[in-house]
Short mmCIF file of the C-alpha atoms (twelve columns), coordinates in Angstrom:
data_MODEL
# 
_entry.id   MODEL 
# 
loop_
_atom_site.group_PDB 
_atom_site.id 
_atom_site.type_symbol 
_atom_site.label_atom_id 
_atom_site.label_alt_id 
_atom_site.label_comp_id 
_atom_site.label_asym_id 
_atom_site.label_seq_id 
_atom_site.Cartn_x 
_atom_site.Cartn_y 
_atom_site.Cartn_z 
_atom_site.pdbx_PDB_model_num 
ATOM 1   C CA . MET A 1   29.788 4.839   -20.347 1 
ATOM 2   C CA . SER A 2   27.630 4.228   -23.080 1 
ATOM 3   C CA . ASP A 3   24.784 2.190   -22.516 1 
ATOM 4   C CA . GLN A 4   23.956 1.038   -26.219 1 
ATOM 5   C CA . ILE A 5   24.235 -3.128  -26.069 1 
ATOM 6   C CA . LEU A 6   25.446 -4.641  -29.521 1 
ATOM 7   C CA . GLY A 7   25.174 -8.538  -29.733 1 
ATOM 8   C CA . VAL A 8   27.613 -10.296 -31.612 1 
ATOM 9   C CA . ILE A 9   27.385 -14.711 -32.878 1 
ATOM 10  C CA . PRO A 10  31.179 -15.846 -33.661 1 
ATOM 11  C CA . ALA A 11  30.365 -18.684 -36.517 1 
ATOM 12  C CA . ARG A 12  33.264 -20.817 -38.080 1 
ATOM 13  C CA . PHE A 13  32.737 -23.143 -40.247 1 
ATOM 14  C CA . ALA A 14  36.194 -25.441 -39.447 1 
ATOM 15  C CA . SER A 15  35.301 -27.672 -36.274 1 
ATOM 16  C CA . THR A 16  36.976 -30.529 -35.427 1 
ATOM 17  C CA . ARG A 17  34.129 -32.149 -33.939 1 
ATOM 18  C CA . LEU A 18  31.550 -31.075 -36.270 1 
ATOM 19  C CA . PRO A 19  32.571 -29.031 -39.348 1 
ATOM 20  C CA . GLY A 20  30.614 -26.743 -41.212 1 
ATOM 21  C CA . LYS A 21  28.446 -26.756 -38.136 1 
ATOM 22  C CA . PRO A 22  26.420 -23.073 -38.714 1 
ATOM 23  C CA . LEU A 23  25.727 -24.465 -41.439 1 
ATOM 24  C CA . ALA A 24  24.064 -27.780 -39.855 1 
ATOM 25  C CA . LEU A 25  20.371 -28.456 -40.718 1 
ATOM 26  C CA . ILE A 26  17.899 -28.095 -37.991 1 
ATOM 27  C CA . GLY A 27  14.806 -29.188 -39.866 1 
ATOM 28  C CA . THR A 28  14.838 -26.703 -43.021 1 
ATOM 29  C CA . LYS A 29  17.197 -24.449 -41.483 1 
ATOM 30  C CA . PRO A 30  20.722 -23.895 -40.862 1 
ATOM 31  C CA . MET A 31  21.904 -23.568 -37.230 1 
ATOM 32  C CA . ILE A 32  22.920 -20.283 -37.157 1 
ATOM 33  C CA . GLN A 33  19.570 -19.021 -38.384 1 
ATOM 34  C CA . TRP A 34  18.207 -20.675 -35.160 1 
ATOM 35  C CA . THR A 35  20.580 -18.878 -33.281 1 
ATOM 36  C CA . TYR A 36  19.993 -15.542 -34.985 1 
ATOM 37  C CA . ALA A 37  16.251 -16.079 -34.903 1 
ATOM 38  C CA . ASN A 38  16.384 -16.763 -31.127 1 
ATOM 39  C CA . ALA A 39  18.981 -14.198 -30.126 1 
ATOM 40  C CA . SER A 40  16.854 -11.397 -31.963 1 
ATOM 41  C CA . LYS A 41  14.217 -12.220 -29.365 1 
ATOM 42  C CA . SER A 42  15.813 -10.807 -26.940 1 
ATOM 43  C CA . LYS A 43  14.825 -6.816  -25.576 1 
ATOM 44  C CA . SER A 44  18.353 -6.193  -24.586 1 
ATOM 45  C CA . PHE A 45  20.058 -5.717  -27.989 1 
ATOM 46  C CA . HIS A 46  20.354 -2.497  -30.214 1 
ATOM 47  C CA . ARG A 47  21.898 -4.335  -32.778 1 
ATOM 48  C CA . LEU A 48  22.483 -7.864  -33.564 1 
ATOM 49  C CA . VAL A 49  25.708 -9.243  -35.923 1 
ATOM 50  C CA . VAL A 50  26.737 -12.187 -36.903 1 
ATOM 51  C CA . ALA A 51  30.924 -12.438 -36.977 1 
ATOM 52  C CA . THR A 52  32.105 -15.005 -39.621 1 
ATOM 53  C CA . ASP A 53  35.735 -15.853 -41.807 1 
ATOM 54  C CA . ASP A 54  33.691 -17.831 -44.179 1 
ATOM 55  C CA . LYS A 55  31.695 -16.737 -46.862 1 
ATOM 56  C CA . ARG A 56  29.643 -19.592 -47.061 1 
ATOM 57  C CA . ILE A 57  27.950 -18.292 -43.248 1 
ATOM 58  C CA . HIS A 58  27.714 -14.971 -44.190 1 
ATOM 59  C CA . ASP A 59  26.245 -15.515 -47.610 1 
ATOM 60  C CA . VAL A 60  23.832 -17.654 -45.898 1 
ATOM 61  C CA . VAL A 61  23.075 -15.272 -42.860 1 
ATOM 62  C CA . LEU A 62  22.268 -11.954 -45.392 1 
ATOM 63  C CA . GLY A 63  20.172 -14.785 -47.137 1 
ATOM 64  C CA . PHE A 64  17.796 -15.115 -44.315 1 
ATOM 65  C CA . GLY A 65  18.021 -11.614 -43.514 1 
ATOM 66  C CA . GLY A 66  20.467 -11.181 -40.622 1 
ATOM 67  C CA . GLU A 67  23.320 -9.153  -40.105 1 
ATOM 68  C CA . SER A 68  27.034 -10.753 -41.037 1 
ATOM 69  C CA . ILE A 69  30.404 -9.003  -40.883 1 
ATOM 70  C CA . LEU A 70  33.500 -10.924 -42.547 1 
ATOM 71  C CA . THR A 71  36.312 -11.152 -40.203 1 
ATOM 72  C CA . SER A 72  40.223 -11.833 -40.347 1 
ATOM 73  C CA . PRO A 73  40.262 -15.993 -40.481 1 
ATOM 74  C CA . ASP A 74  43.875 -15.358 -38.214 1 
ATOM 75  C CA . HIS A 75  42.016 -15.084 -34.933 1 
ATOM 76  C CA . PRO A 76  43.212 -17.509 -32.366 1 
ATOM 77  C CA . THR A 77  39.819 -17.298 -30.541 1 
ATOM 78  C CA . GLY A 78  36.486 -16.313 -31.208 1 
ATOM 79  C CA . THR A 79  36.616 -13.494 -28.009 1 
ATOM 80  C CA . ASP A 80  39.696 -11.837 -31.121 1 
ATOM 81  C CA . ARG A 81  36.740 -12.116 -33.418 1 
ATOM 82  C CA . ILE A 82  34.597 -10.476 -31.358 1 
ATOM 83  C CA . ILE A 83  36.712 -7.816  -31.044 1 
ATOM 84  C CA . GLU A 84  37.624 -7.006  -34.559 1 
ATOM 85  C CA . VAL A 85  33.629 -6.369  -34.913 1 
ATOM 86  C CA . ALA A 86  33.693 -4.532  -31.648 1 
ATOM 87  C CA . GLU A 87  36.129 -2.158  -33.303 1 
ATOM 88  C CA . ASN A 88  33.543 -0.953  -36.025 1 
ATOM 89  C CA . PHE A 89  30.711 -0.518  -33.176 1 
ATOM 90  C CA . SER A 90  32.438 1.682   -30.697 1 
ATOM 91  C CA . ASN A 91  29.032 3.209   -29.699 1 
ATOM 92  C CA . TYR A 92  28.328 0.139   -28.187 1 
ATOM 93  C CA . GLY A 93  29.600 0.350   -24.210 1 
ATOM 94  C CA . ILE A 94  28.337 -3.630  -23.829 1 
ATOM 95  C CA . ILE A 95  28.925 -6.326  -26.160 1 
ATOM 96  C CA . VAL A 96  27.475 -10.099 -25.576 1 
ATOM 97  C CA . ASN A 97  28.798 -12.938 -27.158 1 
ATOM 98  C CA . ILE A 98  26.047 -15.709 -27.915 1 
ATOM 99  C CA . GLN A 99  27.752 -18.672 -29.359 1 
ATOM 100 C CA . GLY A 100 26.636 -19.629 -33.176 1 
ATOM 101 C CA . ASP A 101 25.878 -23.770 -31.630 1 
ATOM 102 C CA . GLU A 102 23.192 -22.565 -28.935 1 
ATOM 103 C CA . PRO A 103 20.283 -22.644 -31.343 1 
ATOM 104 C CA . GLY A 104 17.654 -23.145 -28.528 1 
ATOM 105 C CA . MET A 105 19.146 -20.367 -26.237 1 
ATOM 106 C CA . GLU A 106 16.106 -18.642 -24.224 1 
ATOM 107 C CA . THR A 107 15.357 -15.014 -24.454 1 
ATOM 108 C CA . ASP A 108 15.276 -14.936 -20.688 1 
ATOM 109 C CA . LEU A 109 18.977 -16.771 -20.700 1 
ATOM 110 C CA . ILE A 110 20.312 -13.732 -22.617 1 
ATOM 111 C CA . ASP A 111 18.415 -10.712 -20.773 1 
ATOM 112 C CA . GLY A 112 19.509 -12.409 -18.096 1 
ATOM 113 C CA . VAL A 113 22.667 -12.192 -18.445 1 
ATOM 114 C CA . VAL A 114 22.366 -8.773  -20.033 1 
ATOM 115 C CA . ASP A 115 20.439 -7.609  -17.245 1 
ATOM 116 C CA . LEU A 116 23.354 -8.964  -14.420 1 
ATOM 117 C CA . LYS A 117 26.191 -7.135  -16.490 1 
ATOM 118 C CA . ILE A 118 23.863 -3.505  -15.987 1 
ATOM 119 C CA . LYS A 119 23.537 -3.883  -12.733 1 
ATOM 120 C CA . HIS A 120 27.579 -4.338  -12.302 1 
ATOM 121 C CA . ARG A 121 28.563 -2.438  -14.455 1 
ATOM 122 C CA . HIS A 122 31.676 -2.438  -11.941 1 
ATOM 123 C CA . TRP A 123 32.094 -6.570  -13.343 1 
ATOM 124 C CA . GLU A 124 34.269 -6.882  -16.320 1 
ATOM 125 C CA . MET A 125 31.990 -9.863  -17.546 1 
ATOM 126 C CA . THR A 126 28.750 -11.812 -17.065 1 
ATOM 127 C CA . THR A 127 27.730 -15.292 -18.415 1 
ATOM 128 C CA . ALA A 128 24.913 -18.225 -17.461 1 
ATOM 129 C CA . ALA A 129 25.300 -21.734 -15.713 1 
ATOM 130 C CA . VAL A 130 22.199 -24.391 -15.430 1 
ATOM 131 C CA . PRO A 131 22.141 -26.981 -13.133 1 
ATOM 132 C CA . PHE A 132 23.037 -30.493 -14.776 1 
ATOM 133 C CA . SER A 133 20.253 -32.259 -15.528 1 
ATOM 134 C CA . ASN A 134 20.097 -36.181 -14.238 1 
ATOM 135 C CA . GLN A 135 20.341 -37.398 -18.239 1 
ATOM 136 C CA . GLU A 136 24.152 -35.259 -18.138 1 
ATOM 137 C CA . ASP A 137 27.266 -36.376 -17.405 1 
ATOM 138 C CA . PRO A 138 29.232 -34.091 -15.215 1 
ATOM 139 C CA . LYS A 139 32.539 -36.234 -16.316 1 
ATOM 140 C CA . ASP A 140 32.167 -35.367 -20.285 1 
ATOM 141 C CA . PRO A 141 35.036 -33.069 -20.516 1 
ATOM 142 C CA . ASN A 142 32.885 -30.815 -23.114 1 
ATOM 143 C CA . LYS A 143 30.661 -29.861 -20.876 1 
ATOM 144 C CA . VAL A 144 32.390 -27.044 -19.230 1 
ATOM 145 C CA . LYS A 145 31.496 -26.977 -15.260 1 
ATOM 146 C CA . VAL A 146 31.623 -23.751 -12.960 1 
ATOM 147 C CA . VAL A 147 32.007 -22.815 -9.235  1 
ATOM 148 C CA . PHE A 148 31.137 -19.417 -8.225  1 
ATOM 149 C CA . ASP A 149 30.454 -17.744 -4.866  1 
ATOM 150 C CA . ARG A 150 27.415 -16.809 -2.941  1 
ATOM 151 C CA . ASN A 151 27.488 -12.841 -4.909  1 
ATOM 152 C CA . GLY A 152 27.432 -14.662 -7.908  1 
ATOM 153 C CA . ARG A 153 31.160 -14.589 -8.876  1 
ATOM 154 C CA . ALA A 154 32.749 -16.922 -10.799 1 
ATOM 155 C CA . ASN A 155 35.718 -18.683 -9.225  1 
ATOM 156 C CA . TYR A 156 36.671 -21.038 -11.755 1 
ATOM 157 C CA . PHE A 157 35.575 -23.423 -15.089 1 
ATOM 158 C CA . SER A 158 36.701 -26.715 -15.812 1 
ATOM 159 C CA . ARG A 159 36.290 -29.679 -17.828 1 
ATOM 160 C CA . SER A 160 36.764 -31.496 -14.734 1 
ATOM 161 C CA . PRO A 161 34.029 -32.058 -12.585 1 
ATOM 162 C CA . ILE A 162 34.102 -29.614 -10.236 1 
ATOM 163 C CA . PRO A 163 33.560 -29.449 -6.977  1 
ATOM 164 C CA . ALA A 164 34.687 -33.504 -6.491  1 
ATOM 165 C CA . SER A 165 32.194 -35.289 -4.827  1 
ATOM 166 C CA . PHE A 166 34.707 -36.431 -1.376  1 
ATOM 167 C CA . LYS A 167 31.877 -36.277 0.860   1 
ATOM 168 C CA . GLY A 168 28.532 -36.634 -0.277  1 
ATOM 169 C CA . GLU A 169 26.660 -35.805 -3.587  1 
ATOM 170 C CA . ALA A 170 28.258 -32.769 -5.242  1 
ATOM 171 C CA . ILE A 171 25.783 -29.956 -7.163  1 
ATOM 172 C CA . TYR A 172 27.236 -29.512 -10.669 1 
ATOM 173 C CA . HIS A 173 26.638 -26.203 -12.851 1 
ATOM 174 C CA . ARG A 174 27.246 -26.364 -16.413 1 
ATOM 175 C CA . HIS A 175 28.742 -23.366 -18.320 1 
ATOM 176 C CA . LEU A 176 26.689 -21.729 -21.165 1 
ATOM 177 C CA . GLY A 177 28.419 -19.756 -24.530 1 
ATOM 178 C CA . ILE A 178 27.660 -16.413 -24.260 1 
ATOM 179 C CA . TYR A 179 29.172 -13.282 -22.210 1 
ATOM 180 C CA . ALA A 180 28.455 -10.201 -21.726 1 
ATOM 181 C CA . TYR A 181 31.954 -7.796  -21.980 1 
ATOM 182 C CA . GLU A 182 32.374 -4.184  -20.741 1 
ATOM 183 C CA . ARG A 183 33.882 -2.614  -23.606 1 
ATOM 184 C CA . ASP A 184 36.744 -1.176  -22.161 1 
ATOM 185 C CA . PHE A 185 37.684 -4.639  -20.993 1 
ATOM 186 C CA . LEU A 186 36.641 -6.432  -24.102 1 
ATOM 187 C CA . MET A 187 39.289 -4.319  -26.149 1 
ATOM 188 C CA . SER A 188 42.155 -4.479  -23.324 1 
ATOM 189 C CA . TYR A 189 41.673 -8.828  -23.083 1 
ATOM 190 C CA . ASN A 190 44.206 -10.156 -25.873 1 
ATOM 191 C CA . HIS A 191 46.865 -7.945  -24.109 1 
ATOM 192 C CA . LEU A 192 46.450 -9.988  -20.897 1 
ATOM 193 C CA . PRO A 193 49.152 -12.079 -19.944 1 
ATOM 194 C CA . VAL A 194 47.605 -15.798 -21.424 1 
ATOM 195 C CA . SER A 195 46.478 -18.106 -18.233 1 
ATOM 196 C CA . ASP A 196 48.728 -21.777 -17.785 1 
ATOM 197 C CA . TRP A 197 45.167 -22.905 -16.629 1 
ATOM 198 C CA . GLU A 198 43.655 -21.473 -20.216 1 
ATOM 199 C CA . THR A 199 45.760 -23.467 -21.780 1 
ATOM 200 C CA . VAL A 200 45.523 -26.461 -19.547 1 
ATOM 201 C CA . GLU A 201 41.921 -26.687 -20.136 1 
ATOM 202 C CA . SER A 202 41.330 -25.088 -23.154 1 
ATOM 203 C CA . LEU A 203 38.599 -22.312 -21.747 1 
ATOM 204 C CA . GLU A 204 39.280 -19.156 -22.691 1 
ATOM 205 C CA . GLN A 205 37.589 -16.845 -20.062 1 
ATOM 206 C CA . LEU A 206 40.032 -18.263 -17.298 1 
ATOM 207 C CA . ARG A 207 42.590 -15.120 -18.648 1 
ATOM 208 C CA . ALA A 208 40.049 -13.031 -17.264 1 
ATOM 209 C CA . LEU A 209 39.728 -14.865 -13.975 1 
ATOM 210 C CA . GLN A 210 43.945 -15.665 -13.282 1 
ATOM 211 C CA . ASN A 211 44.319 -11.443 -13.880 1 
ATOM 212 C CA . GLY A 212 42.381 -10.673 -11.529 1 
ATOM 213 C CA . SER A 213 38.796 -9.978  -13.222 1 
ATOM 214 C CA . THR A 214 35.406 -10.697 -12.359 1 
ATOM 215 C CA . ILE A 215 32.917 -12.529 -14.155 1 
ATOM 216 C CA . GLY A 216 29.389 -12.560 -12.941 1 
ATOM 217 C CA . VAL A 217 27.289 -15.733 -13.515 1 
ATOM 218 C CA . PHE A 218 23.798 -15.702 -13.586 1 
ATOM 219 C CA . LEU A 219 22.400 -18.633 -12.840 1 
ATOM 220 C CA . ALA A 220 19.316 -20.070 -15.157 1 
ATOM 221 C CA . GLU A 221 17.082 -23.202 -14.255 1 
ATOM 222 C CA . LYS A 222 17.104 -24.954 -17.172 1 
ATOM 223 C CA . ALA A 223 19.055 -24.266 -20.200 1 
ATOM 224 C CA . ASN A 224 18.564 -25.911 -23.970 1 
ATOM 225 C CA . LEU A 225 21.149 -28.052 -25.382 1 
ATOM 226 C CA . GLY A 226 24.642 -26.189 -27.303 1 
ATOM 227 C CA . VAL A 227 26.234 -28.543 -30.297 1 
ATOM 228 C CA . ASP A 228 29.337 -29.690 -29.713 1 
ATOM 229 C CA . SER A 229 28.815 -32.755 -31.544 1 
ATOM 230 C CA . PRO A 230 27.214 -35.315 -34.054 1 
ATOM 231 C CA . ALA A 231 25.444 -36.834 -31.252 1 
ATOM 232 C CA . ASP A 232 24.612 -33.409 -29.732 1 
ATOM 233 C CA . LEU A 233 22.806 -32.337 -33.401 1 
ATOM 234 C CA . GLU A 234 21.027 -35.557 -32.834 1 
ATOM 235 C CA . VAL A 235 19.379 -34.201 -29.645 1 
ATOM 236 C CA . VAL A 236 18.376 -30.982 -30.435 1 
ATOM 237 C CA . ILE A 237 16.905 -32.074 -33.929 1 
ATOM 238 C CA . ARG A 238 14.803 -34.687 -31.655 1 
ATOM 239 C CA . ASP A 239 14.046 -32.259 -29.047 1 
ATOM 240 C CA . PHE A 240 12.853 -29.413 -31.576 1 
ATOM 241 C CA . LYS A 241 10.819 -31.830 -33.731 1 
ATOM 242 C CA . GLU A 242 8.928  -32.921 -29.839 1 
ATOM 243 C CA . LYS A 243 8.384  -28.842 -29.554 1 
ATOM 244 C CA . GLY A 244 7.074  -28.787 -32.641 1 
ATOM 245 C CA . LEU A 245 9.663  -26.604 -33.846 1 
ATOM 246 C CA . ILE A 246 9.697  -28.700 -37.669 1 
# 
């Protein structure tokens, strides 16, 4: 069981709501560069690569000095793209998936997810969540919600508000786009039966839950916004300006 940790940032050009999203400019730099730079600050990774099926993204990453791997354009999910990359890095025991549309993801959050995985090597996966802010709407289906038990293990992920505010006001937690996988589990992931939860919610992590695997949840106090839409991109640009980053 290797302790080497590989960070992978999947990035595809096609996006229903924001085509070319990884190359969208935040200031003078494309989003993928911001994501790569922030992930590079993590103390957890022994190696960090971008996985993309698009030569434009590949060339941009190489241009700013990052490492990029061109993958098959036929992968149905981002996890399949991660698996292709992991096949070429057999000496890494933990594989971390950082979404390319998280340009402001905090280093402490990345390290928290990885540390949780290291402490629980018998858990197949770990991920992260943050309490909803007052400005966020839990009814927004693009903001995925997660509920978890007192031991930090996920019970369910949903695009609907969970738990329901049936009696009193519920506390909602927004799922964040990062996963740490045990290598052997990741390599068998696309052989698991497709979950009907996964199909109806369009959330592939539900395949792991419905097949009985454990997903640990690192709870962060706060997290910067990921980019799912043009409106999100404007919010991120405004936030970066306020912080003096651009």
